[in-house]
Amino acid sequence: MQLEEKWLVRTPRAEGALRQKEWWFSDLHDPHAQVYMSWSFARAFAVDKFRLWLCDLAGDESWSVDHNLYLDRAQAPGVLDLRHRGAVDLEYRGDGDGRAVFRARTADLRVDLEISREGLPFTRRDNYFRCSYALMHRFFNRVRGEIEAFGRRFFVDTARSYYDHCFGVVPRRASWQWLAVQNDDIALASLVDHGAYAQRYTQVYWRGAWHRLDPNVDFDYDRDDLAAPWRVRSRELDLVVRPRRVHRDRVTIPPLVPFLVDLQHNELFVEVEGEMRLGGVSVPLQGLTGVAEEHDGRW
C-alpha cells in the first residue's frame, strides 16, 4: 500500500527535522495460548527504537526487550521492510499482498511469526495547512508461529492481531490516550491527542464496514492506578476497560540531562465491554481485547 512507502526511514536525518516521526506498532492476543505480545519500531530525529513486551496471561510473568538502534536504510520501497543486524537481529517484512513475517533474535528471545493481513484497513490523513500526517490501522490479522523467551515457549495461532503505521509531523511535546481493541467481529480504535492541532478520532468496524463515531471521547482513568478498571465515554460509547497487564516505560535519550528524548509511555493489555450506539441502534460490545496507551513527554 502507498502508506508503506516510508519517507522518514529512507530520508537523511538532517532533512527529517525535529517534528517528523514514524512508527509501526503491532500486537497479538491468543486466548488459547494465553499470551499477549506487542512489538514496535519508532524513528525520531535522534535514534530508532525497537520495543517488545510479552505477557504470560496464565501466570504473572512478563518480559520486555528495549533497544536503541539504527534501522537498515537499504529497504525495499512501497512495502513493509524493517531490518537490523547486531546485538539484536530484527526482520519485519511484507510483500504488499497482505503477507508478512516478523522475526527477532536476542540472547534471551526468539520470535518467528507469519502474518496474514485479512482485515479491511482504516486510513486517515490530517490536513491542517497541508497533508502532514498519515496513519493506517489493520485489525483481524491472522498470526501463526512460535515465541521463545527467557526459557518459556508459546505457540500462537490467532486472528486477534493489530497493526498500524503512522508517520508525519508530530510536535516535540506530545501527549495522548489511545485504545485499539477487537473481538471476532468488531474492532474499535479511539485516540485523544492533546496540544496544538491535536487529533481526535473514534472508528468502529461493524458489519463489514468502518464507521466514524463522535471523536469527543473521555478516557476516565486514575493515572496513579493504571491497573484499576476505568471508563471510556462519549455520546455514542459507554465502555468499561479492565486492565489485565500494565507496562510502565520511561524513555530518556541520552541517559544524561538535558534529555533530547524524555517521555513516559505506558501500555496496557485490556479487556473491554459495554455499549455502542450507531445509527440509532444500540449494539452490545463484549469480549473485546487489545491495547490501551498513555503517552506524555518530549521526543
mmCIF file of C-alpha atoms in Angstrom:
data_model
loop_
_atom_site.group_PDB
_atom_site.id
_atom_site.type_symbol
_atom_site.label_atom_id
_atom_site.label_comp_id
_atom_site.label_asym_id
_atom_site.label_seq_id
_atom_site.Cartn_x
_atom_site.Cartn_y
_atom_site.Cartn_z
ATOM 1 C CA MET A 1 0.000 0.000 0.000
ATOM 2 C CA GLN A 2 1.101 3.572 -0.589
ATOM 3 C CA LEU A 3 1.331 4.257 3.136
ATOM 4 C CA GLU A 4 4.067 1.632 3.398
ATOM 5 C CA GLU A 5 6.379 3.875 1.355
ATOM 6 C CA LYS A 6 8.479 5.119 4.249
ATOM 7 C CA TRP A 7 9.654 8.675 3.839
ATOM 8 C CA LEU A 8 11.484 9.035 7.151
ATOM 9 C CA VAL A 9 13.461 5.804 7.306
ATOM 10 C CA ARG A 10 14.685 6.425 3.754
ATOM 11 C CA THR A 11 15.357 10.150 4.242
ATOM 12 C CA PRO A 12 18.618 11.627 5.613
ATOM 13 C CA ARG A 13 18.167 12.676 9.230
ATOM 14 C CA ALA A 14 19.129 16.276 8.542
ATOM 15 C CA GLU A 15 16.082 16.537 6.301
ATOM 16 C CA GLY A 16 13.791 14.800 8.800
ATOM 17 C CA ALA A 17 13.536 17.799 11.137
ATOM 18 C CA LEU A 18 12.743 17.612 14.817
ATOM 19 C CA ARG A 19 8.983 17.152 14.496
ATOM 20 C CA GLN A 20 8.893 14.410 11.868
ATOM 21 C CA LYS A 21 8.431 10.931 13.275
ATOM 22 C CA GLU A 22 7.456 7.492 12.083
ATOM 23 C CA TRP A 23 6.419 4.352 13.903
ATOM 24 C CA TRP A 24 4.980 0.887 13.482
ATOM 25 C CA PHE A 25 3.067 -0.893 16.243
ATOM 26 C CA SER A 26 1.745 -4.469 16.289
ATOM 27 C CA ASP A 27 0.194 -6.697 18.900
ATOM 28 C CA LEU A 28 -1.354 -10.126 19.213
ATOM 29 C CA HIS A 29 -3.596 -11.810 21.756
ATOM 30 C CA ASP A 30 -4.035 -15.576 21.623
ATOM 31 C CA PRO A 31 -6.754 -16.567 24.144
ATOM 32 C CA HIS A 32 -5.962 -20.261 23.715
ATOM 33 C CA ALA A 33 -2.208 -19.907 24.264
ATOM 34 C CA GLN A 34 -2.875 -17.305 26.998
ATOM 35 C CA VAL A 35 -0.341 -14.865 25.647
ATOM 36 C CA TYR A 36 -0.242 -11.182 24.728
ATOM 37 C CA MET A 37 2.672 -9.626 22.880
ATOM 38 C CA SER A 38 3.310 -6.241 21.323
ATOM 39 C CA TRP A 39 6.255 -5.042 19.267
ATOM 40 C CA SER A 40 7.057 -1.647 17.821
ATOM 41 C CA PHE A 41 9.603 0.256 15.781
ATOM 42 C CA ALA A 42 9.890 4.029 16.181
ATOM 43 C CA ARG A 43 12.018 6.592 14.380
ATOM 44 C CA ALA A 44 12.688 10.119 15.556
ATOM 45 C CA PHE A 45 15.424 12.593 14.672
ATOM 46 C CA ALA A 46 17.987 11.171 17.119
ATOM 47 C CA VAL A 47 17.665 7.394 17.043
ATOM 48 C CA ASP A 48 15.490 4.431 16.068
ATOM 49 C CA LYS A 49 13.929 2.278 18.758
ATOM 50 C CA PHE A 50 12.693 -1.322 18.986
ATOM 51 C CA ARG A 51 10.490 -2.459 21.832
ATOM 52 C CA LEU A 52 8.784 -5.784 22.603
ATOM 53 C CA TRP A 53 6.524 -6.690 25.538
ATOM 54 C CA LEU A 54 5.428 -10.285 26.206
ATOM 55 C CA CYS A 55 2.896 -11.389 28.838
ATOM 56 C CA ASP A 56 2.054 -14.874 30.094
ATOM 57 C CA LEU A 57 -1.654 -14.403 30.821
ATOM 58 C CA ALA A 58 -1.947 -17.772 32.557
ATOM 59 C CA GLY A 59 0.563 -16.623 35.178
ATOM 60 C CA ASP A 60 2.116 -13.414 36.434
ATOM 61 C CA GLU A 61 5.255 -13.267 34.324
ATOM 62 C CA SER A 62 6.048 -10.691 31.660
ATOM 63 C CA TRP A 63 9.207 -9.768 29.794
ATOM 64 C CA SER A 64 10.334 -6.749 27.810
ATOM 65 C CA VAL A 65 13.064 -6.060 25.265
ATOM 66 C CA ASP A 66 14.104 -2.480 24.577
ATOM 67 C CA HIS A 67 16.878 -1.382 22.199
ATOM 68 C CA ASN A 68 18.014 1.910 20.705
ATOM 69 C CA LEU A 69 19.408 1.234 17.236
ATOM 70 C CA TYR A 70 19.509 2.377 13.609
ATOM 71 C CA LEU A 71 17.300 0.573 11.114
ATOM 72 C CA ASP A 72 18.835 -0.606 7.852
ATOM 73 C CA ARG A 73 18.109 2.115 5.278
ATOM 74 C CA ALA A 74 18.611 -0.213 2.300
ATOM 75 C CA GLN A 75 14.940 -1.194 2.257
ATOM 76 C CA ALA A 76 12.541 -2.181 -0.483
ATOM 77 C CA PRO A 77 10.246 0.741 -1.368
ATOM 78 C CA GLY A 78 6.481 0.520 -1.166
ATOM 79 C CA VAL A 79 6.284 -2.414 1.245
ATOM 80 C CA LEU A 80 6.856 -3.101 4.922
ATOM 81 C CA ASP A 81 10.601 -3.697 5.223
ATOM 82 C CA LEU A 82 12.272 -3.070 8.572
ATOM 83 C CA ARG A 83 15.608 -4.723 9.302
ATOM 84 C CA HIS A 84 18.510 -4.514 11.715
ATOM 85 C CA ARG A 85 21.544 -6.703 12.366
ATOM 86 C CA GLY A 86 23.608 -6.589 15.525
ATOM 87 C CA ALA A 87 23.172 -7.487 19.184
ATOM 88 C CA VAL A 88 19.504 -7.723 18.269
ATOM 89 C CA ASP A 89 18.581 -9.182 14.859
ATOM 90 C CA LEU A 90 15.238 -7.956 13.532
ATOM 91 C CA GLU A 91 13.209 -8.529 10.395
ATOM 92 C CA TYR A 92 9.668 -7.237 9.834
ATOM 93 C CA ARG A 93 8.828 -7.580 6.157
ATOM 94 C CA GLY A 94 5.714 -7.690 3.995
ATOM 95 C CA ASP A 95 5.156 -8.499 0.331
ATOM 96 C CA GLY A 96 2.468 -5.899 -0.416
ATOM 97 C CA ASP A 97 -0.239 -8.585 -0.777
ATOM 98 C CA GLY A 98 -1.106 -8.863 2.890
ATOM 99 C CA ARG A 99 1.517 -11.402 3.928
ATOM 100 C CA ALA A 100 4.311 -10.547 6.347
ATOM 101 C CA VAL A 101 6.908 -12.125 8.627
ATOM 102 C CA PHE A 102 8.295 -10.917 11.924
ATOM 103 C CA ARG A 103 11.499 -12.424 13.278
ATOM 104 C CA ALA A 104 13.541 -11.298 16.270
ATOM 105 C CA ARG A 105 16.675 -12.697 17.907
ATOM 106 C CA THR A 106 18.428 -11.640 21.094
ATOM 107 C CA ALA A 107 20.306 -13.630 23.720
ATOM 108 C CA ASP A 108 17.017 -14.329 25.520
ATOM 109 C CA LEU A 109 14.413 -14.088 22.759
ATOM 110 C CA ARG A 110 13.438 -15.880 19.575
ATOM 111 C CA VAL A 111 10.319 -14.907 17.608
ATOM 112 C CA ASP A 112 9.178 -16.467 14.318
ATOM 113 C CA LEU A 113 5.751 -15.300 13.139
ATOM 114 C CA GLU A 114 3.899 -15.483 9.837
ATOM 115 C CA ILE A 115 1.181 -12.873 9.406
ATOM 116 C CA SER A 116 -1.734 -12.610 7.014
ATOM 117 C CA ARG A 117 -3.389 -9.198 6.985
ATOM 118 C CA GLU A 118 -7.023 -10.039 6.358
ATOM 119 C CA GLY A 119 -8.913 -7.076 7.812
ATOM 120 C CA LEU A 120 -10.116 -4.017 5.921
ATOM 121 C CA PRO A 121 -7.645 -1.180 6.664
ATOM 122 C CA PHE A 122 -8.698 2.144 8.117
ATOM 123 C CA THR A 123 -6.599 5.072 6.882
ATOM 124 C CA ARG A 124 -6.572 8.705 7.881
ATOM 125 C CA ARG A 125 -4.691 11.785 6.749
ATOM 126 C CA ASP A 126 -4.694 15.036 8.679
ATOM 127 C CA ASN A 127 -4.615 18.217 6.602
ATOM 128 C CA TYR A 128 -4.151 21.412 8.597
ATOM 129 C CA PHE A 129 -2.349 23.545 6.042
ATOM 130 C CA ARG A 130 -1.035 20.609 4.001
ATOM 131 C CA CYS A 131 -1.073 16.838 4.311
ATOM 132 C CA SER A 132 1.461 16.424 7.110
ATOM 133 C CA TYR A 133 0.448 13.251 8.945
ATOM 134 C CA ALA A 134 -0.978 9.879 7.944
ATOM 135 C CA LEU A 135 -1.844 6.602 9.605
ATOM 136 C CA MET A 136 -3.102 3.144 8.731
ATOM 137 C CA HIS A 137 -4.804 0.664 11.087
ATOM 138 C CA ARG A 138 -5.400 -3.013 10.371
ATOM 139 C CA PHE A 139 -7.256 -5.362 12.717
ATOM 140 C CA PHE A 140 -8.116 -9.089 12.359
ATOM 141 C CA ASN A 141 -4.623 -10.117 11.251
ATOM 142 C CA ARG A 142 -4.009 -13.880 11.320
ATOM 143 C CA VAL A 143 -0.749 -14.702 13.120
ATOM 144 C CA ARG A 144 0.857 -18.135 13.414
ATOM 145 C CA GLY A 145 4.225 -19.074 14.830
ATOM 146 C CA GLU A 146 6.411 -19.518 17.859
ATOM 147 C CA ILE A 147 7.738 -17.248 20.596
ATOM 148 C CA GLU A 148 10.539 -18.377 22.892
ATOM 149 C CA ALA A 149 11.610 -16.003 25.647
ATOM 150 C CA PHE A 150 13.597 -16.406 28.841
ATOM 151 C CA GLY A 151 13.098 -20.173 28.907
ATOM 152 C CA ARG A 152 9.368 -20.088 28.031
ATOM 153 C CA ARG A 153 7.786 -21.130 24.731
ATOM 154 C CA PHE A 154 4.439 -20.107 23.231
ATOM 155 C CA PHE A 155 2.808 -21.406 20.060
ATOM 156 C CA VAL A 156 0.359 -18.834 18.679
ATOM 157 C CA ASP A 157 -2.457 -19.112 16.168
ATOM 158 C CA THR A 158 -4.850 -16.189 16.398
ATOM 159 C CA ALA A 159 -6.712 -13.581 14.360
ATOM 160 C CA ARG A 160 -6.663 -11.093 17.231
ATOM 161 C CA SER A 161 -3.715 -9.134 15.986
ATOM 162 C CA TYR A 162 -3.466 -5.411 15.295
ATOM 163 C CA TYR A 163 -1.055 -3.389 13.136
ATOM 164 C CA ASP A 164 -0.572 0.292 12.481
ATOM 165 C CA HIS A 165 1.857 2.523 10.615
ATOM 166 C CA CYS A 166 1.946 6.261 11.338
ATOM 167 C CA PHE A 167 4.231 8.992 10.035
ATOM 168 C CA GLY A 168 4.477 12.720 9.666
ATOM 169 C CA VAL A 169 4.753 15.934 11.643
ATOM 170 C CA VAL A 170 4.271 15.400 15.372
ATOM 171 C CA PRO A 171 5.112 18.177 17.908
ATOM 172 C CA ARG A 172 8.219 17.634 20.013
ATOM 173 C CA ARG A 173 5.976 17.655 23.083
ATOM 174 C CA ALA A 174 3.160 15.148 22.613
ATOM 175 C CA SER A 175 0.502 13.621 24.840
ATOM 176 C CA TRP A 176 -2.275 11.143 24.050
ATOM 177 C CA GLN A 177 -4.571 8.372 25.225
ATOM 178 C CA TRP A 178 -5.342 5.558 22.813
ATOM 179 C CA LEU A 179 -7.414 2.383 22.672
ATOM 180 C CA ALA A 180 -7.374 -0.356 19.980
ATOM 181 C CA VAL A 181 -9.449 -3.471 20.757
ATOM 182 C CA GLN A 182 -11.257 -6.236 18.880
ATOM 183 C CA ASN A 183 -13.221 -9.441 19.174
ATOM 184 C CA ASP A 184 -14.027 -11.869 16.359
ATOM 185 C CA ASP A 185 -16.431 -9.442 14.633
ATOM 186 C CA ILE A 186 -15.931 -5.879 15.884
ATOM 187 C CA ALA A 187 -12.895 -3.602 16.095
ATOM 188 C CA LEU A 188 -12.654 -0.198 17.735
ATOM 189 C CA ALA A 189 -9.905 2.430 17.658
ATOM 190 C CA SER A 190 -10.051 5.665 19.627
ATOM 191 C CA LEU A 191 -7.383 8.354 20.002
ATOM 192 C CA VAL A 192 -7.456 11.509 22.104
ATOM 193 C CA ASP A 193 -4.500 13.796 21.418
ATOM 194 C CA HIS A 194 -3.614 16.943 23.352
ATOM 195 C CA GLY A 195 -1.905 20.133 22.230
ATOM 196 C CA ALA A 196 -1.752 22.220 19.073
ATOM 197 C CA TYR A 197 -3.531 20.666 16.058
ATOM 198 C CA ALA A 198 -4.437 17.670 18.224
ATOM 199 C CA GLN A 199 -6.035 14.636 16.618
ATOM 200 C CA ARG A 200 -9.233 13.101 17.886
ATOM 201 C CA TYR A 201 -10.953 10.178 16.231
ATOM 202 C CA THR A 202 -13.030 7.134 17.127
ATOM 203 C CA GLN A 203 -13.711 4.497 14.478
ATOM 204 C CA VAL A 204 -15.522 1.178 14.743
ATOM 205 C CA TYR A 205 -15.571 -1.748 12.323
ATOM 206 C CA TRP A 206 -19.040 -3.324 12.385
ATOM 207 C CA ARG A 207 -20.937 -5.424 9.861
ATOM 208 C CA GLY A 208 -18.214 -5.282 7.236
ATOM 209 C CA ALA A 209 -17.519 -1.519 7.201
ATOM 210 C CA TRP A 210 -15.755 1.232 9.139
ATOM 211 C CA HIS A 211 -17.983 3.814 10.855
ATOM 212 C CA ARG A 212 -16.952 7.160 12.319
ATOM 213 C CA LEU A 213 -18.160 7.825 15.866
ATOM 214 C CA ASP A 214 -18.174 11.003 17.923
ATOM 215 C CA PRO A 215 -14.483 11.918 18.442
ATOM 216 C CA ASN A 216 -15.173 13.699 21.743
ATOM 217 C CA VAL A 217 -14.290 10.786 23.999
ATOM 218 C CA ASP A 218 -13.497 10.878 27.715
ATOM 219 C CA PHE A 219 -10.836 8.443 28.973
ATOM 220 C CA ASP A 220 -11.768 8.389 32.660
ATOM 221 C CA TYR A 221 -8.944 6.582 34.459
ATOM 222 C CA ASP A 222 -6.719 7.003 37.510
ATOM 223 C CA ARG A 223 -3.202 7.906 36.394
ATOM 224 C CA ASP A 224 -1.856 6.734 39.761
ATOM 225 C CA ASP A 225 -3.553 3.322 39.494
ATOM 226 C CA LEU A 226 -3.455 2.190 35.868
ATOM 227 C CA ALA A 227 -4.470 -1.358 36.864
ATOM 228 C CA ALA A 228 -7.868 -0.216 38.169
ATOM 229 C CA PRO A 229 -10.962 -0.564 35.898
ATOM 230 C CA TRP A 230 -11.929 2.653 34.097
ATOM 231 C CA ARG A 231 -14.448 4.058 31.634
ATOM 232 C CA VAL A 232 -14.465 5.364 28.085
ATOM 233 C CA ARG A 233 -17.497 7.527 27.352
ATOM 234 C CA SER A 234 -18.854 9.620 24.532
ATOM 235 C CA ARG A 235 -22.250 10.426 23.042
ATOM 236 C CA GLU A 236 -22.142 7.024 21.328
ATOM 237 C CA LEU A 237 -19.920 4.921 23.601
ATOM 238 C CA ASP A 238 -20.069 3.657 27.158
ATOM 239 C CA LEU A 239 -17.239 1.198 27.795
ATOM 240 C CA VAL A 240 -15.707 -0.473 30.839
ATOM 241 C CA VAL A 241 -11.975 -1.083 30.445
ATOM 242 C CA ARG A 242 -10.360 -3.733 32.660
ATOM 243 C CA PRO A 243 -6.544 -3.793 32.503
ATOM 244 C CA ARG A 244 -5.028 -7.276 32.700
ATOM 245 C CA ARG A 245 -1.393 -6.190 32.462
ATOM 246 C CA VAL A 246 0.401 -2.825 32.770
ATOM 247 C CA HIS A 247 3.851 -1.896 31.457
ATOM 248 C CA ARG A 248 5.228 1.475 32.568
ATOM 249 C CA ASP A 249 8.098 2.713 30.420
ATOM 250 C CA ARG A 250 10.214 5.852 30.956
ATOM 251 C CA VAL A 251 12.363 6.664 27.929
ATOM 252 C CA THR A 252 15.307 9.083 28.123
ATOM 253 C CA ILE A 253 17.830 9.644 25.332
ATOM 254 C CA PRO A 254 20.654 10.111 26.075
ATOM 255 C CA PRO A 255 20.665 8.925 29.718
ATOM 256 C CA LEU A 256 22.032 12.306 30.814
ATOM 257 C CA VAL A 257 20.416 15.686 31.376
ATOM 258 C CA PRO A 258 19.336 17.632 29.423
ATOM 259 C CA PHE A 259 17.419 14.903 27.572
ATOM 260 C CA LEU A 260 16.749 15.053 23.847
ATOM 261 C CA VAL A 261 14.001 12.484 24.439
ATOM 262 C CA ASP A 262 12.170 12.334 27.768
ATOM 263 C CA LEU A 263 8.781 10.656 27.861
ATOM 264 C CA GLN A 264 6.546 8.368 29.869
ATOM 265 C CA HIS A 265 4.890 5.711 27.723
ATOM 266 C CA ASN A 266 2.554 3.270 29.469
ATOM 267 C CA GLU A 267 0.997 0.294 27.686
ATOM 268 C CA LEU A 268 -1.895 -1.801 28.984
ATOM 269 C CA PHE A 269 -3.319 -5.102 27.803
ATOM 270 C CA VAL A 270 -7.041 -4.652 28.387
ATOM 271 C CA GLU A 271 -10.431 -6.362 28.218
ATOM 272 C CA VAL A 272 -13.361 -4.154 27.199
ATOM 273 C CA GLU A 273 -17.133 -4.465 27.282
ATOM 274 C CA GLY A 274 -20.012 -2.024 27.105
ATOM 275 C CA GLU A 275 -22.377 -0.472 24.600
ATOM 276 C CA MET A 276 -22.180 1.394 21.301
ATOM 277 C CA ARG A 277 -24.950 3.422 19.651
ATOM 278 C CA LEU A 278 -24.721 3.572 15.880
ATOM 279 C CA GLY A 279 -27.430 4.831 13.538
ATOM 280 C CA GLY A 280 -29.985 4.762 16.324
ATOM 281 C CA VAL A 281 -29.178 1.127 17.118
ATOM 282 C CA SER A 282 -27.767 0.002 20.470
ATOM 283 C CA VAL A 283 -25.000 -2.577 19.977
ATOM 284 C CA PRO A 284 -23.633 -4.540 22.963
ATOM 285 C CA LEU A 285 -19.848 -4.909 22.966
ATOM 286 C CA GLN A 286 -18.403 -7.963 24.687
ATOM 287 C CA GLY A 287 -15.123 -9.804 24.773
ATOM 288 C CA LEU A 288 -13.030 -7.061 23.175
ATOM 289 C CA THR A 289 -9.311 -7.298 23.938
ATOM 290 C CA GLY A 290 -6.278 -5.312 22.889
ATOM 291 C CA VAL A 291 -4.117 -2.375 23.845
ATOM 292 C CA ALA A 292 -4.509 0.950 25.627
ATOM 293 C CA GLU A 293 -1.762 3.555 25.819
ATOM 294 C CA GLU A 294 -0.900 6.637 27.827
ATOM 295 C CA HIS A 295 1.877 8.780 26.365
ATOM 296 C CA ASP A 296 3.338 12.064 27.554
ATOM 297 C CA GLY A 297 6.659 13.760 27.028
ATOM 298 C CA ARG A 298 9.198 15.199 24.627
ATOM 299 C CA TRP A 299 10.643 13.264 21.713
#
